[in-house]
CSV table of C-alpha atoms and ligand atoms in Angstrom, one decimal:
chain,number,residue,atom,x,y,z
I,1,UNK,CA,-3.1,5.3,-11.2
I,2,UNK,CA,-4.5,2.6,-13.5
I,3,UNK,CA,-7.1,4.9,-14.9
I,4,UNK,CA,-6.5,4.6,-18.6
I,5,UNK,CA,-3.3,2.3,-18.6
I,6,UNK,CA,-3.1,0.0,-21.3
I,7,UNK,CA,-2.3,-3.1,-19.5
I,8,UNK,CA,-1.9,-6.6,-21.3
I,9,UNK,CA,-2.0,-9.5,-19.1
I,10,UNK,CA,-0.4,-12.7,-21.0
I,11,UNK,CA,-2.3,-16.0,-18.8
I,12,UNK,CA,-0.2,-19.2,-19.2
I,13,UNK,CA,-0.9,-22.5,-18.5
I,14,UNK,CA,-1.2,-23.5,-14.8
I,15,UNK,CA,-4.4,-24.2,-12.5
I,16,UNK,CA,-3.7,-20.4,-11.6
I,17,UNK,CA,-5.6,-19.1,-14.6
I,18,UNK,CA,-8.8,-19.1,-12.8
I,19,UNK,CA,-7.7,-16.3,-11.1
I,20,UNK,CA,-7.1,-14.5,-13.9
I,21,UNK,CA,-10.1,-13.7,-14.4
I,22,UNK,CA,-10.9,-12.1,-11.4
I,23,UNK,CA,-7.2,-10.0,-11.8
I,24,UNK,CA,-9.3,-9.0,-15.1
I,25,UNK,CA,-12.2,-7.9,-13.5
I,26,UNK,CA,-9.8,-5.7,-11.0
I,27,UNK,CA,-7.7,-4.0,-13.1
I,28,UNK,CA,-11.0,-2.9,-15.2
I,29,UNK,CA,-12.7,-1.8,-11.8
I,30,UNK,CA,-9.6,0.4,-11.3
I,31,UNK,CA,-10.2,2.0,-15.0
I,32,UNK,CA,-7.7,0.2,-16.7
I,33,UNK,CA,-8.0,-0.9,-20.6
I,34,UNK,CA,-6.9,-4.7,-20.8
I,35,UNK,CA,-6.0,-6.7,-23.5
I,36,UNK,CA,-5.6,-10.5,-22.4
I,37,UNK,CA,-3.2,-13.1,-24.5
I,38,UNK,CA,-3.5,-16.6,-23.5
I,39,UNK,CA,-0.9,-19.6,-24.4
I,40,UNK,CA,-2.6,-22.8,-26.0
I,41,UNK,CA,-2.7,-24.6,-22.4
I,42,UNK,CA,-4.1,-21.3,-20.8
I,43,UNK,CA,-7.2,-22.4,-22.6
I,44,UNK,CA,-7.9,-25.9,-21.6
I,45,UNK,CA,-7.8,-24.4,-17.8
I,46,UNK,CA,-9.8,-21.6,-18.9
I,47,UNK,CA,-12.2,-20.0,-22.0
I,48,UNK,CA,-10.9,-17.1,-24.1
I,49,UNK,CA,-14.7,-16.1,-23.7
I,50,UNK,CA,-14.8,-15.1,-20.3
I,51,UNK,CA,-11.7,-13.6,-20.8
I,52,UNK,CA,-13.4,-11.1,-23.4
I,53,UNK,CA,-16.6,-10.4,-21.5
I,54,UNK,CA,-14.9,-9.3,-18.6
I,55,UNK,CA,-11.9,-7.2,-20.4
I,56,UNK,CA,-14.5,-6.2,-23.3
I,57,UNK,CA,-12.0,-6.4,-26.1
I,58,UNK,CA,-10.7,-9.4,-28.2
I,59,UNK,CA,-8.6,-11.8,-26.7
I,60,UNK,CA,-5.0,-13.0,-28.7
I,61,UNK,CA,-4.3,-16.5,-28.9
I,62,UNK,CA,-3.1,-16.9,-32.5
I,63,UNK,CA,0.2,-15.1,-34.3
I,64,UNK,CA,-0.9,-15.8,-37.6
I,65,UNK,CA,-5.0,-14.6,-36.4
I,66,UNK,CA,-4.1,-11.4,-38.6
I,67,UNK,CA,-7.8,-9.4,-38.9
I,68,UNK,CA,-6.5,-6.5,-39.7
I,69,UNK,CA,-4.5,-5.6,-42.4
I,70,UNK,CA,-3.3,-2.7,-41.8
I,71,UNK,CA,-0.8,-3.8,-38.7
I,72,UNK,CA,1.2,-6.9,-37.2
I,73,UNK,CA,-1.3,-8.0,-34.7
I,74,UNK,CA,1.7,-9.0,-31.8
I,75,UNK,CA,3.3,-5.9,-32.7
I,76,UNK,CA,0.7,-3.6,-32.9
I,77,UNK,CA,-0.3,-4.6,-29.2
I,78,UNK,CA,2.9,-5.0,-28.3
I,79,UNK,CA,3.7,-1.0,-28.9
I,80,UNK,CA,1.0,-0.2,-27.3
I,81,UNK,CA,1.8,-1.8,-24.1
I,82,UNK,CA,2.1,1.0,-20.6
I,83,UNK,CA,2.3,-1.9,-18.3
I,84,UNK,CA,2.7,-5.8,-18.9
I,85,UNK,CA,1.7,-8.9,-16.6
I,86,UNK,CA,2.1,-12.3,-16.7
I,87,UNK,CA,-0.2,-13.9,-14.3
I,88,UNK,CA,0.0,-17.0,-13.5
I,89,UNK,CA,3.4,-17.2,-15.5
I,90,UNK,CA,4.3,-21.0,-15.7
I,91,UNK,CA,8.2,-21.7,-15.4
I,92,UNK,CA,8.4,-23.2,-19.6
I,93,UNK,CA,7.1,-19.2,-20.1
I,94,UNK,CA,9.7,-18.1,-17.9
I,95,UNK,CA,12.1,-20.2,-19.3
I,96,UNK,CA,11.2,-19.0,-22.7
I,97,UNK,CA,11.2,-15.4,-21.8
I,98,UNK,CA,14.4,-15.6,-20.3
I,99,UNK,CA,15.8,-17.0,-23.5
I,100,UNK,CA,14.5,-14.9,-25.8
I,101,UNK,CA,12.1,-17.6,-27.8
I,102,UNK,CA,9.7,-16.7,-29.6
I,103,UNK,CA,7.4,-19.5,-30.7
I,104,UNK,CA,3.5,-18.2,-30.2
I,105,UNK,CA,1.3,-15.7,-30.3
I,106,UNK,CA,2.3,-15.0,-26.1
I,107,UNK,CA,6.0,-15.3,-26.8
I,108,UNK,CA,6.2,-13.4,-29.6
I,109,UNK,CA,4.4,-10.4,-28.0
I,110,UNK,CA,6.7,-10.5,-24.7
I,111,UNK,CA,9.8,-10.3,-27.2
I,112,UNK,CA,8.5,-7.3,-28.8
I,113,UNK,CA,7.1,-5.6,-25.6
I,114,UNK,CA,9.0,-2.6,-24.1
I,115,UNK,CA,7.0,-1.5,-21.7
I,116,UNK,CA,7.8,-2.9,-17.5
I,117,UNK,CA,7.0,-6.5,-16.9
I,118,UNK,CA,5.5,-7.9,-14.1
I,119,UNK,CA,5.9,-11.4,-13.6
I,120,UNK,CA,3.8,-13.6,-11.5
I,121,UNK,CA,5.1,-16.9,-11.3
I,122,UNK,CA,3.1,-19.8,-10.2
I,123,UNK,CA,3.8,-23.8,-10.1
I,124,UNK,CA,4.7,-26.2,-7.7
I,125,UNK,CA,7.1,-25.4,-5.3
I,126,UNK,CA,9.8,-28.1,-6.2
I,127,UNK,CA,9.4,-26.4,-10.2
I,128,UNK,CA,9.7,-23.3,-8.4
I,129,UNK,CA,13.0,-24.0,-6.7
I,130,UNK,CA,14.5,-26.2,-9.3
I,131,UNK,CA,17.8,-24.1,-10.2
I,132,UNK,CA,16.9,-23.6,-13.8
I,133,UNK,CA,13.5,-21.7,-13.0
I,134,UNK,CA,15.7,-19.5,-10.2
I,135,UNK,CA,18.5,-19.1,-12.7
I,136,UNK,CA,16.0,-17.8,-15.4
I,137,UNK,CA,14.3,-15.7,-12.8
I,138,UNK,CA,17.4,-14.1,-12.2
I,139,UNK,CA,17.5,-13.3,-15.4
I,140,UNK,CA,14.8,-11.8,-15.9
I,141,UNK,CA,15.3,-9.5,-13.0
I,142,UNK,CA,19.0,-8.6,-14.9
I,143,UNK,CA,16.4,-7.5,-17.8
I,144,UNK,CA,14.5,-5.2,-15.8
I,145,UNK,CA,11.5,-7.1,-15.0
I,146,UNK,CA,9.9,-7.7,-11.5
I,147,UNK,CA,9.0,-10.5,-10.2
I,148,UNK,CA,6.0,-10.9,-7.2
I,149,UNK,CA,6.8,-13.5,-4.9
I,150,UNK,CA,4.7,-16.3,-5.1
I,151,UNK,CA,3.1,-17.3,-2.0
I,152,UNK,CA,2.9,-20.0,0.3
I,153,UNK,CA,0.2,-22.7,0.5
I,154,UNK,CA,-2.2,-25.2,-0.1
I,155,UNK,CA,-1.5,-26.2,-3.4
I,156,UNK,CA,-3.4,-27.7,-5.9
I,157,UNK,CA,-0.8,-30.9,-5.8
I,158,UNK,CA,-2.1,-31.3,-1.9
I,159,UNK,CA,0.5,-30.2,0.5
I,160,UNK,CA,1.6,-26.7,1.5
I,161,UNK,CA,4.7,-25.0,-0.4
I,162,UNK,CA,5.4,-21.8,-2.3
I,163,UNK,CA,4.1,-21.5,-5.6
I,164,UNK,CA,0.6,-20.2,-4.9
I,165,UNK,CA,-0.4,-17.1,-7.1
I,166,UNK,CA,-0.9,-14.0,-4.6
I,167,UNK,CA,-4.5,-12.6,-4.8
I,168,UNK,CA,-5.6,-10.7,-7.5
I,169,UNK,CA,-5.8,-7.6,-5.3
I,170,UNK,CA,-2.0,-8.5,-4.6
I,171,UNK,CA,-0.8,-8.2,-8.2
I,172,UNK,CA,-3.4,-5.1,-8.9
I,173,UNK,CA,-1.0,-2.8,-5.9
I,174,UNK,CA,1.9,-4.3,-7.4
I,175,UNK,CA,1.1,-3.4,-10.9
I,176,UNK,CA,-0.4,0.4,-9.5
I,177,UNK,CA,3.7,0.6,-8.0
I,178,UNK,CA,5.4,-0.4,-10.5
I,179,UNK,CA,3.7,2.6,-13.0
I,180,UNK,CA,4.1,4.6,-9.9
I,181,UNK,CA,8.1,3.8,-9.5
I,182,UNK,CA,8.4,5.1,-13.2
I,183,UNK,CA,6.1,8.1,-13.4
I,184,UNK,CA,8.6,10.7,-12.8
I,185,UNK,CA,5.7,13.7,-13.3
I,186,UNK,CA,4.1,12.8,-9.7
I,187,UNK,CA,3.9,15.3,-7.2
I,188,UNK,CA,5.6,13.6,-4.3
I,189,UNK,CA,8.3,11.9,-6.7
I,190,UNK,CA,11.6,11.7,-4.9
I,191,UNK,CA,10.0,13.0,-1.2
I,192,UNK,CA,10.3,10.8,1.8
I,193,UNK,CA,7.3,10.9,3.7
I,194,UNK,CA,6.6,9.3,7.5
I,195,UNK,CA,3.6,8.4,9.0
I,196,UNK,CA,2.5,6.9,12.0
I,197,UNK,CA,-0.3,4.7,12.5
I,198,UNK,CA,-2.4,3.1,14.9
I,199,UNK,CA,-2.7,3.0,18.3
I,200,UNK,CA,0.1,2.3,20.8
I,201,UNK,CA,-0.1,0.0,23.2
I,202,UNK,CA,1.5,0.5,26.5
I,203,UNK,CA,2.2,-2.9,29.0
I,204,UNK,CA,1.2,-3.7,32.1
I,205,UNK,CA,2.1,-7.5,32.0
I,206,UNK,CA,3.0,-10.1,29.4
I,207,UNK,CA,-0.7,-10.3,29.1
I,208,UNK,CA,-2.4,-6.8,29.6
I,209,UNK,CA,-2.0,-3.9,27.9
I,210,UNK,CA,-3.3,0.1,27.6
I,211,UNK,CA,-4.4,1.0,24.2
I,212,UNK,CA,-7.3,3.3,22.2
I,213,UNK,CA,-9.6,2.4,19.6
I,214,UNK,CA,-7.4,3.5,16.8
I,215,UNK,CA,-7.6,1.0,14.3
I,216,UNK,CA,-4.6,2.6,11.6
I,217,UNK,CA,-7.4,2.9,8.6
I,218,UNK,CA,-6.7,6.8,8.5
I,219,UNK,CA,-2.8,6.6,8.4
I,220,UNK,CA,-2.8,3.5,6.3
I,221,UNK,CA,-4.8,5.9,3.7
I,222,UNK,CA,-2.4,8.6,4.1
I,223,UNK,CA,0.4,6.0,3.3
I,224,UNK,CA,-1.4,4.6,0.1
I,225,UNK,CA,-2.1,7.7,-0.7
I,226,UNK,CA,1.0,9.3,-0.6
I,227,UNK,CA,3.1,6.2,-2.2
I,228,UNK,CA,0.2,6.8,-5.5
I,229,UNK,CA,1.3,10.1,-5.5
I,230,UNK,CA,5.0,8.9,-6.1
I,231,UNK,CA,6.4,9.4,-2.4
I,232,UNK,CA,9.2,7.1,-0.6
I,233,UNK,CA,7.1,6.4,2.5
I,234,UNK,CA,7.8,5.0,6.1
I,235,UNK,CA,4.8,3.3,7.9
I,236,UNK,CA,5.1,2.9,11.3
I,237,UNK,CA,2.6,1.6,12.7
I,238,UNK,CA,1.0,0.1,15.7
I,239,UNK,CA,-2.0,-1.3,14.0
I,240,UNK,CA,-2.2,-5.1,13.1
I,241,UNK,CA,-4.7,-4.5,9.6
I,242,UNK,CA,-2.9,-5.8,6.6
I,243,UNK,CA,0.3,-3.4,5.4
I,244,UNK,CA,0.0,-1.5,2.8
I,245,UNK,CA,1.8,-2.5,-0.5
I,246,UNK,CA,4.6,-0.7,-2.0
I,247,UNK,CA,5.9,1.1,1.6
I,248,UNK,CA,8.8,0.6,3.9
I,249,UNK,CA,6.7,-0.8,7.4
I,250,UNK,CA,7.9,-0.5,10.7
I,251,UNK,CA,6.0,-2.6,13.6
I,252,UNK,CA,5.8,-0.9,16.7
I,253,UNK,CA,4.0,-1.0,20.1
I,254,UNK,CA,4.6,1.3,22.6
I,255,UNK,CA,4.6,5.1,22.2
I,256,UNK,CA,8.6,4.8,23.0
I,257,UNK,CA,8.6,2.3,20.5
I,258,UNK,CA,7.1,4.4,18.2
I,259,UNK,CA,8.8,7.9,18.4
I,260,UNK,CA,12.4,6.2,18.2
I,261,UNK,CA,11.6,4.6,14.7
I,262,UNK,CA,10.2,8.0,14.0
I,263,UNK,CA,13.1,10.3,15.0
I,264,UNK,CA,14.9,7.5,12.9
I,265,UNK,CA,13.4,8.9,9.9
I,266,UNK,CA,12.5,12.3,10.8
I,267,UNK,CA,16.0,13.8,9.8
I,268,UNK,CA,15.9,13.0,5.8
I,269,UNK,CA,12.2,13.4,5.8
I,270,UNK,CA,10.3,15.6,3.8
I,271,UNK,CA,6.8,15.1,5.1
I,272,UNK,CA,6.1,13.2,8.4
I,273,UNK,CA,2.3,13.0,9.5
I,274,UNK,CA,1.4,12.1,13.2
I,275,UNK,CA,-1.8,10.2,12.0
I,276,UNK,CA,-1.2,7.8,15.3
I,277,UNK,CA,-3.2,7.6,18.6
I,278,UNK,CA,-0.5,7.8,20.9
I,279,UNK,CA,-0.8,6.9,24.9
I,280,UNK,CA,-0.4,9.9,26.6
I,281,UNK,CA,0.5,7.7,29.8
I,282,UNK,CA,2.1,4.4,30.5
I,283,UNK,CA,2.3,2.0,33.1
I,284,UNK,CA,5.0,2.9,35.4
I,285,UNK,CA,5.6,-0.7,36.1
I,286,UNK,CA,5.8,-3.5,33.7
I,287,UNK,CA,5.6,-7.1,35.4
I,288,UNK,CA,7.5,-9.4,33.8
I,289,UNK,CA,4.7,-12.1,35.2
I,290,UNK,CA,1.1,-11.8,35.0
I,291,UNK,CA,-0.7,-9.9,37.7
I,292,UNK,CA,-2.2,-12.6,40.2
I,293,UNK,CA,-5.7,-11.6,41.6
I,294,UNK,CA,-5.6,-10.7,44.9
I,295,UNK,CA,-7.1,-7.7,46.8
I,296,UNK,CA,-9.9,-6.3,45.6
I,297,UNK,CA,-8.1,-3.5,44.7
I,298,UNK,CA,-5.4,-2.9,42.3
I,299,UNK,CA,-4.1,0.5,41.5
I,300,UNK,CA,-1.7,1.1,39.1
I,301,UNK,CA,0.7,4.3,38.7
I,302,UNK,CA,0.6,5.6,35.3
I,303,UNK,CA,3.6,8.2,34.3
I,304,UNK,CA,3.7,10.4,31.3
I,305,UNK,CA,4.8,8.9,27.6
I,306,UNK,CA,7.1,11.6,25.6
I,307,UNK,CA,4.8,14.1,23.3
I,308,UNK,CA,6.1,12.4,19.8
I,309,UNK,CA,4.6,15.2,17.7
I,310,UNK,CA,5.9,18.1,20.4
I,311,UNK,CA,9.6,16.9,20.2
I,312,UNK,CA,9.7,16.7,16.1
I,313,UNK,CA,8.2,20.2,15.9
I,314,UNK,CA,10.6,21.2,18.6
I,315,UNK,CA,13.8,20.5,16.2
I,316,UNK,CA,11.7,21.2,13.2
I,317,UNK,CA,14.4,22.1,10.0
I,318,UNK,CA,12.8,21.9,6.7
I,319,UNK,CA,10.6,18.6,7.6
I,320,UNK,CA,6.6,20.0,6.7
I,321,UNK,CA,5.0,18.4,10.0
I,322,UNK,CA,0.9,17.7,10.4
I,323,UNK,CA,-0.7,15.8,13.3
I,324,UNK,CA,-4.3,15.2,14.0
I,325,UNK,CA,-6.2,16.4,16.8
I,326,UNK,CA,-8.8,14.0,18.3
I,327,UNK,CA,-11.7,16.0,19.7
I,328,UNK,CA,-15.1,15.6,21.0
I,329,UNK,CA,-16.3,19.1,21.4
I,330,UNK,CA,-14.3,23.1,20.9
I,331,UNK,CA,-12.7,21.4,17.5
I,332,UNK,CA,-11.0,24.8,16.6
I,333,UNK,CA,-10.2,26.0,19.8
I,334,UNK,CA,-8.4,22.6,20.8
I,335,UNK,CA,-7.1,22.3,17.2
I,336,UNK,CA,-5.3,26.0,17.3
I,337,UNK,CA,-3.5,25.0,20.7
I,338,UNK,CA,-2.0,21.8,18.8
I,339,UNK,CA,-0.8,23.6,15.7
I,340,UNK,CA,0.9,26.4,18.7
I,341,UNK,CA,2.5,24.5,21.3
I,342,UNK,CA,3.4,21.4,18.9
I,343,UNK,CA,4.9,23.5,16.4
I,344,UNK,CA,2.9,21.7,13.2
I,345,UNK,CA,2.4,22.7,9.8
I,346,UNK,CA,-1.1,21.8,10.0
I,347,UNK,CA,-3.7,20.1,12.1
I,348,UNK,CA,-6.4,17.6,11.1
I,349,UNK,CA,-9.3,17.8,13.8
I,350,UNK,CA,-11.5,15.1,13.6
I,351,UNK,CA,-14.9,14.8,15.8
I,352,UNK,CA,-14.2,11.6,17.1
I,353,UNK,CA,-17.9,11.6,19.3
I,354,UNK,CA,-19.1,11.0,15.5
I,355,UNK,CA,-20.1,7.1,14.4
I,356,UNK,CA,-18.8,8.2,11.1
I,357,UNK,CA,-15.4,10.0,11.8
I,358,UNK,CA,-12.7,9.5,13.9
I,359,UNK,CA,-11.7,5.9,15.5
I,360,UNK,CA,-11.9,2.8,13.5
I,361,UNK,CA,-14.4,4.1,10.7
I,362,UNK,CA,-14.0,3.9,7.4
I,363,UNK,CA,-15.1,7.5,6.5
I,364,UNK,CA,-13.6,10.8,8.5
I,365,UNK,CA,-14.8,14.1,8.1
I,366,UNK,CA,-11.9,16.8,9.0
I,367,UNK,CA,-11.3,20.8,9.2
I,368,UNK,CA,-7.8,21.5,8.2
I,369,UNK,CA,-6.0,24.2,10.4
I,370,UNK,CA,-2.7,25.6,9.1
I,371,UNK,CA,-0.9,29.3,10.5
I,372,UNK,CA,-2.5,32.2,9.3
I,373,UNK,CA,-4.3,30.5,6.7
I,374,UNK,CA,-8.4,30.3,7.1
I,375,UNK,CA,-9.4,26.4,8.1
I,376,UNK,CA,-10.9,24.3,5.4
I,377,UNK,CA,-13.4,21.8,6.2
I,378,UNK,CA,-13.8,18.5,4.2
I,379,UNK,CA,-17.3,16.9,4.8
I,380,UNK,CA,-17.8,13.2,5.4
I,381,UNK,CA,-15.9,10.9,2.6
I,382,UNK,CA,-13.8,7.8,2.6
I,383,UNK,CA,-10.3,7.7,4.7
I,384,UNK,CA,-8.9,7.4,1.0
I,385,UNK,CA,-10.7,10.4,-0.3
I,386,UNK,CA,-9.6,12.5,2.9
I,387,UNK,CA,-6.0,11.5,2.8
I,388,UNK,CA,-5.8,12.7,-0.5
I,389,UNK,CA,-7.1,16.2,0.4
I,390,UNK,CA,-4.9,16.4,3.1
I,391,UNK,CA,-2.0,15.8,0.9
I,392,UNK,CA,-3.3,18.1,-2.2
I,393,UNK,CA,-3.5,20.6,0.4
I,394,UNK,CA,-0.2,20.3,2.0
I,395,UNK,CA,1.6,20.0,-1.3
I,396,UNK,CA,-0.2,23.3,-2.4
I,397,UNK,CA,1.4,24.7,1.2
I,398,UNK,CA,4.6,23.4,0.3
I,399,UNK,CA,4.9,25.0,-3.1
I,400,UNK,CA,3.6,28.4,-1.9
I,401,UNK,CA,6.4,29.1,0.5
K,1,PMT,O1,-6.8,4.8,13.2
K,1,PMT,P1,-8.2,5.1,12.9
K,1,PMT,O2,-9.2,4.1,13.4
K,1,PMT,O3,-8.4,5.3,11.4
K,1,PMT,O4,-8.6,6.5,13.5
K,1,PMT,C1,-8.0,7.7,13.1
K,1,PMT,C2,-7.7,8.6,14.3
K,1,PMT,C3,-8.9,9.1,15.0
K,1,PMT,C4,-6.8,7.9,15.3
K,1,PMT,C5,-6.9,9.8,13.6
K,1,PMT,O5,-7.7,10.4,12.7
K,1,PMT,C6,-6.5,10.8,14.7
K,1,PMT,O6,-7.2,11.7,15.1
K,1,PMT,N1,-5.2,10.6,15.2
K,1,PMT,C7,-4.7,11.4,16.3
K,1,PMT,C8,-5.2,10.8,17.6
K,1,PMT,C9,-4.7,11.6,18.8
K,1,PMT,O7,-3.9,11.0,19.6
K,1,PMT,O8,-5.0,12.8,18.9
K,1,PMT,P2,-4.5,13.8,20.1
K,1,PMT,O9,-5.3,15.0,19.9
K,1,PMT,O10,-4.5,13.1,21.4
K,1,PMT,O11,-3.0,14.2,19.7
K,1,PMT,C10,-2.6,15.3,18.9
K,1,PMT,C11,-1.4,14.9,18.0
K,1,PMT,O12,-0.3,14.6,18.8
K,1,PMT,C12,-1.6,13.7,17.2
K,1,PMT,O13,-1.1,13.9,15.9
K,1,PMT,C13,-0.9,12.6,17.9
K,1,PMT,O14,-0.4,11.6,17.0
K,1,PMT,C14,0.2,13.4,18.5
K,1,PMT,N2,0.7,12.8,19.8
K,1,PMT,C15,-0.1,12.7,20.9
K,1,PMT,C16,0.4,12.2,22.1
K,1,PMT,C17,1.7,11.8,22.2
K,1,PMT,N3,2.2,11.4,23.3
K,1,PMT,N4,2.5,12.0,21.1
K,1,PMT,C18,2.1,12.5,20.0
K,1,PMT,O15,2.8,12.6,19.0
């Protein structure tokens, strides 16, 4: 999403703009041309040099700096502008942008810019609250601009409170949504996609649980992948790893839990994916105290949990419907029966005997199996690089009926 985006990240004056410079080093990873401005006090935290090394081009510092004749230096860049951020952004540039002054080379450019802002305020956490910084925050927001919430922390001042800059990582997703929420040409723009994650866990006692080695890795891709490709999507997810940015989340636990947020959605959705390791079974008693040991043996009744994917295909309207099929052995055979008696659009078998694919990896390696069309397989790659064939693939479904 970044690849090619002219960003211009303006650094202000706060102990923040270290961390600029990794933010730098990010957005370039993720193929991104940046142009840095920094204030006068963004400088005596840190050096317009690294700055330039890491975003190999010049860095702006000075209005009247004019080295080229042929343009307005603060203009030029400013027109040139797909995406803006302001990271840290200290609450005098805030106030200043919110005003509409224009008194140096960082000012001056933000006036002129008309391409979104993102604004990442950092500062101590009474400067953050004050009513003024709010008020002009506000404000800003009434322009059009977003704001990332700072975060809440250790600060440099030595006591916790909000104010902290969010990791660069943090402002890179923020920025990759923000181009995402105006890029009207995307191929899942204005489609409502749910997916479910993770594995469930089913209760025996406040304390024990049954659960599977799912770890959410593969639906988290499909969810990242899907919100890049312009999609509004619905996470819900069992897993504990660290949400995805950009998506509406849902925690769940049980599989109960989990197919009554999904039958939530599953009305207005467009595309719901079944990428969750659901208990087939659950403990037919739940103790509301923890099991005591005594005998030495302990059986425990387990009844059936309600086929999630099953019920959705059974009251299937226009809703394009894929689950997965975790196998160890007969991959087609198994794969076929899902994509019959469940009523899906497509299945994605996985070998889950393999170190490489299947539970808690990073990598999968899937056939795709879809009515009366011949199965594709996609070797071993990244969950990323899967979930995006899965979705070029049902997208190309899609349009062809
Ligand atoms: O989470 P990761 O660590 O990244 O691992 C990914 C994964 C291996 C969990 C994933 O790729 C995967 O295969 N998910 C489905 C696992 C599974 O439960 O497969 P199954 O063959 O038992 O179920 C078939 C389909 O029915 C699945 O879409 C499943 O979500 C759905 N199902 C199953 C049982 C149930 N009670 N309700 C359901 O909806």
């Amino acid at each position: 999403m970044l690849h090619n985006k002219r960003i211009t990240l303006f650094i202000t004056g706060g102990i923040a703009s270290y961390k600029a410079a990794e933010l730098t080093r990010q957005f370039i990873k993720a193929g991104a041309v940046v142009r840095v401005v920094m204030t006068d006090n963004a400088q005596k935290f840190i050096s317009p040099l690294t700055l330039q090394v890491l975003s190999k081009n010049k860095v702006y510092t000075d209005t009247f700096d004019e080295q080229d004749a042929e343009v307005v230096s603060h203009i030029h860049l400013a027109d040139s502008t797909d995406l803006t951020v302001i990271a840290p952004a200290t609450a005098n540039m805030i106030a200043k942008m919110a005003n509409g002054i224009a008194d140096d080379m960082s000012s001056t450019t933000l006036l002129a810019i008309t391409a979104p802002k993102l604004i990442v305020p950092a500062m101590n956490v009474n400067m953050l609250e004050h009513p003024a910084t709010q008020s002009n925050l506000k404000k800003l927001q009434s322009y059009g601009d977003t704001i990332l919430d700072p975060d809440t922390g250790f600060l440099a001042e030595g006591y916790e409170g909000k104010g902290r800059m969010p990791d660069p990582y943090k402002i890179v997703e923020a920025a990759t949504s923000l181009l995402i929420e105006r890029d009207e040409s995307l191929p899942l723009k204005n489609k409502k996609v749910i997916i479910a994650a993770g594995g469930t866990k089913e209760r025996i006692d406040p304390v024990r649980y049954i659960t599977n080695d799912s770890s959410g890795k593969m639906g988290y891709s499909l969810a990242t992948v899907a919100r890049n490709l312009g999609a509004q999507v619905t996470l819900v997810s069992a897993s504990s790893i660290e949400q995805p940015f950009g998506v509406t989340f849902i925690a769940v636990e049980s599989a109960r839990d989990m197919q009554e947020q999904m039958l939530k959605h599953y009305e207005t959705a467009d595309i719901v994916i079944m990428a969750a390791a659901v208990s087939d079974y659950r403990s037919k008693e739940q103790s509301t105290q923890k099991i005591k040991k005594s005998s030495d043996d302990l059986e425990l009744v387990l009844e059936k949990n309600p086929d999630i994917l099953a019920g959705m295909g059974k009251d299937k309207k226009r809703q394009f419907l894929i689950g997965f099929a975790a196998e160890t052995n007969d991959l087609e055979k198994y794969a076929m029966d899902k994509l019959v008696r469940k009523k899906a659009d497509m299945i994605v078998a996985n070998d889950v005997s393999k170190q490489d694919a299947g539970f808690n990896a990073d990598t999968n390696e899937v056939i795709i199996f879809q009515p009366d069309r011949e199965p594709i397989a996609i070797d071993l790659k990244s969950k990323d690089e899967i979930a995006f064939d899965i979705l070029k693939i049902a997208i190309k479904t899609i349009n062809e009926k």
